[in-house]
Coordinates of C-alpha atoms and ligand atoms in Angstrom, one line a residue:
M1 CA 92.5 122.9 109.5
S2 CA 93.6 124.2 106.1
V3 CA 93.8 121.9 103.1
I4 CA 96.4 122.4 100.3
I5 CA 95.7 120.3 97.2
L6 CA 98.4 119.6 94.6
T7 CA 97.3 118.9 91.1
G8 CA 99.1 118.5 87.8
F9 CA 100.3 116.2 85.1
M10 CA 102.2 113.0 85.7
G11 CA 105.8 113.8 86.7
S12 CA 105.1 117.4 87.9
G13 CA 106.2 116.4 91.4
K14 CA 102.9 116.4 93.3
T15 CA 104.1 113.7 95.7
T16 CA 107.6 115.0 96.3
V17 CA 106.4 118.6 96.7
G18 CA 103.6 117.3 99.0
E19 CA 106.2 115.6 101.2
E20 CA 108.4 118.7 101.2
L21 CA 105.4 121.0 102.1
T22 CA 104.3 118.5 104.8
R23 CA 107.7 118.7 106.3
Q24 CA 108.0 122.5 106.1
L25 CA 104.6 123.0 107.6
S26 CA 104.6 120.1 110.0
G27 CA 101.4 119.0 108.4
R28 CA 99.7 115.8 107.5
M29 CA 99.8 114.3 104.0
A30 CA 97.5 112.2 101.9
D31 CA 98.3 110.9 98.5
T32 CA 95.4 109.5 96.4
D33 CA 97.5 107.1 94.3
A34 CA 99.2 105.7 97.4
L35 CA 96.0 105.3 99.3
L36 CA 94.3 103.6 96.4
E37 CA 97.2 101.2 96.0
A38 CA 97.0 100.4 99.7
E39 CA 93.2 99.8 99.5
E40 CA 93.3 97.7 96.4
G41 CA 96.5 95.8 97.5
M42 CA 98.1 96.4 94.1
T43 CA 99.9 99.0 92.1
V44 CA 98.1 101.6 89.9
S45 CA 99.5 99.9 86.8
R46 CA 98.0 96.6 87.9
I47 CA 94.6 98.2 88.7
F48 CA 94.5 99.6 85.2
Q49 CA 95.6 96.2 83.8
E50 CA 93.2 94.0 85.7
K51 CA 90.2 96.3 86.4
G52 CA 90.5 99.0 83.8
E53 CA 90.7 102.8 83.9
E54 CA 87.0 103.3 84.5
Y55 CA 87.1 101.3 87.7
F56 CA 90.2 103.3 88.8
R57 CA 88.4 106.6 88.2
E58 CA 85.4 105.5 90.2
R59 CA 87.6 104.4 93.1
E60 CA 89.5 107.8 92.9
T61 CA 86.3 109.7 93.3
S62 CA 85.0 107.6 96.1
L63 CA 88.4 107.9 97.9
L64 CA 88.4 111.6 97.4
R65 CA 85.0 111.9 99.0
R66 CA 86.1 109.9 102.0
I67 CA 89.3 111.8 102.5
L68 CA 87.6 115.2 102.4
E69 CA 84.6 114.0 104.5
R70 CA 86.9 112.5 107.1
D71 CA 88.7 115.7 107.5
K72 CA 85.5 117.8 107.5
V73 CA 87.8 120.4 106.4
R74 CA 86.3 123.8 107.4
Q75 CA 84.3 122.6 110.4
D76 CA 87.3 120.8 111.9
G77 CA 88.5 122.8 114.9
R78 CA 92.0 121.3 114.6
Q79 CA 95.0 123.5 113.7
G80 CA 97.5 122.6 111.0
H81 CA 97.6 121.7 107.4
L82 CA 96.5 118.7 105.3
I83 CA 98.4 118.4 102.1
L84 CA 96.7 116.3 99.5
S85 CA 98.6 115.0 96.4
T86 CA 96.3 113.9 93.7
G87 CA 96.7 111.5 90.7
G88 CA 97.3 113.4 87.5
G89 CA 93.9 112.5 86.0
L90 CA 91.8 113.3 89.1
P91 CA 90.8 116.9 88.2
L92 CA 89.3 115.8 84.9
K93 CA 85.9 114.9 86.4
A94 CA 83.8 118.0 87.2
E95 CA 82.6 116.3 90.4
N96 CA 86.2 115.9 91.6
R97 CA 87.0 119.5 90.8
R98 CA 84.0 120.6 92.9
L99 CA 85.1 118.4 95.8
L100 CA 88.6 119.8 95.6
S101 CA 87.7 123.5 95.3
S102 CA 85.2 123.4 98.2
A103 CA 87.7 121.6 100.4
G104 CA 90.7 123.9 100.2
T105 CA 93.3 125.7 98.0
V106 CA 94.0 124.0 94.7
I107 CA 97.5 124.4 93.3
Y108 CA 98.3 123.4 89.8
L109 CA 102.0 122.4 89.3
R110 CA 102.4 123.2 85.6
L111 CA 105.1 121.5 83.6
R112 CA 106.0 121.7 80.0
P113 CA 105.6 118.6 77.8
E114 CA 109.3 118.3 77.2
S115 CA 110.0 118.3 80.9
V116 CA 107.5 115.5 81.4
V117 CA 109.1 113.4 78.7
K118 CA 112.6 114.0 80.2
R119 CA 111.5 113.3 83.7
L120 CA 109.5 110.1 82.9
Q121 CA 112.0 108.5 80.5
G122 CA 112.1 104.8 81.3
D123 CA 109.2 105.0 83.8
T124 CA 107.1 101.9 83.9
T125 CA 104.6 103.0 86.6
R126 CA 102.4 105.2 84.5
P127 CA 100.0 103.0 82.4
L128 CA 98.9 105.9 80.2
L129 CA 102.5 106.6 79.1
Q130 CA 103.7 103.2 78.1
G131 CA 104.6 102.2 74.5
D132 CA 105.7 104.4 71.6
N133 CA 105.1 108.0 70.8
V134 CA 105.2 109.1 74.4
R135 CA 105.9 112.7 73.4
E136 CA 102.8 112.9 71.2
R137 CA 100.7 111.2 73.9
V138 CA 101.9 113.7 76.6
E139 CA 101.2 116.6 74.3
S140 CA 97.7 115.6 73.4
L141 CA 96.8 114.5 77.0
M142 CA 98.1 117.8 78.3
E143 CA 96.2 119.8 75.8
S144 CA 93.0 118.0 76.6
R145 CA 93.5 118.5 80.3
Q146 CA 94.8 122.0 80.5
K147 CA 91.4 123.6 80.9
A148 CA 90.5 121.4 83.9
Y149 CA 93.9 122.0 85.6
L150 CA 93.6 125.7 85.1
E151 CA 90.5 125.8 87.4
A152 CA 93.0 125.7 90.2
D153 CA 93.3 128.7 92.6
I154 CA 97.1 129.0 92.1
V155 CA 99.3 128.0 89.2
V156 CA 103.0 127.4 89.7
D157 CA 105.4 126.8 86.8
V158 CA 107.7 124.1 88.1
D159 CA 110.0 123.2 85.2
E160 CA 113.0 125.1 86.6
L161 CA 112.3 124.7 90.3
T162 CA 113.4 122.1 92.9
P163 CA 110.7 120.6 95.2
A164 CA 111.9 122.8 98.1
Q165 CA 111.7 125.9 96.0
I166 CA 108.2 125.0 94.8
A167 CA 107.1 124.4 98.4
E168 CA 108.5 127.8 99.4
R169 CA 106.7 129.5 96.5
I170 CA 103.4 128.0 97.5
R171 CA 103.9 129.2 101.1
E172 CA 104.8 132.6 99.9
V173 CA 101.7 132.9 97.7
M174 CA 99.5 131.5 100.5
S175 CA 101.2 133.5 103.2
I176 CA 101.7 130.5 105.4
Ligands
LIG1 C1 97.3 109.3 86.0 C2 98.3 109.8 86.8 C3 98.9 108.9 87.8 C4 98.0 107.8 88.3 C5 97.4 107.0 87.1 C6 96.7 108.0 86.1 C7 96.7 110.3 85.0 O1 99.3 109.6 89.0 O2 96.9 108.3 89.0 O3 98.5 106.4 86.4 O4 95.7 110.0 84.4 O5 97.4 111.3 84.7 P1 100.6 110.6 88.9 O6 100.1 111.9 88.4 O7 101.0 110.7 90.4 O8 101.7 110.0 88.1

């Protein structure tokens, strides 16, 4: 079992690229935001609103542990690929980064701030990007996160690429 982990800022296409990769590789997919929403029975926005970001971050780590434990990645005799799409803030915790890097290949989908702003215009599902001054917020959040994201094994610049092209690029680099 090989594990391919997609990280990156909101709007970088982690879920869409994950779905594309899963299709191309006939793999299995897990998405931390979707799983958390299912477990909590509410949207990410609502979790932030009702329980706060700190609670969300704790649940993210506990979920991550369970996903990677369940798959017992390297000891698992099964063939195939697990593609894991992560929430944009997940790699910020050192513990999460350790879990990710020991579980598989971490791929950072890097996007320029202007592309984020363009892609997420009118989006209401990202609690961290609501309100005014979105551009400034994106820039400062990205700046403060860059170092954590760059601990990935592979960086793909995704601004000009379609999800299918990104998936192909990843397969090329990983020779799969
Ligand atoms: C977050 C990104 C979101 C979601 C939550 C927090 C972040 O996921 O986990 O809103 O801190 O960057 P996406 O990256 O899938 O939008």
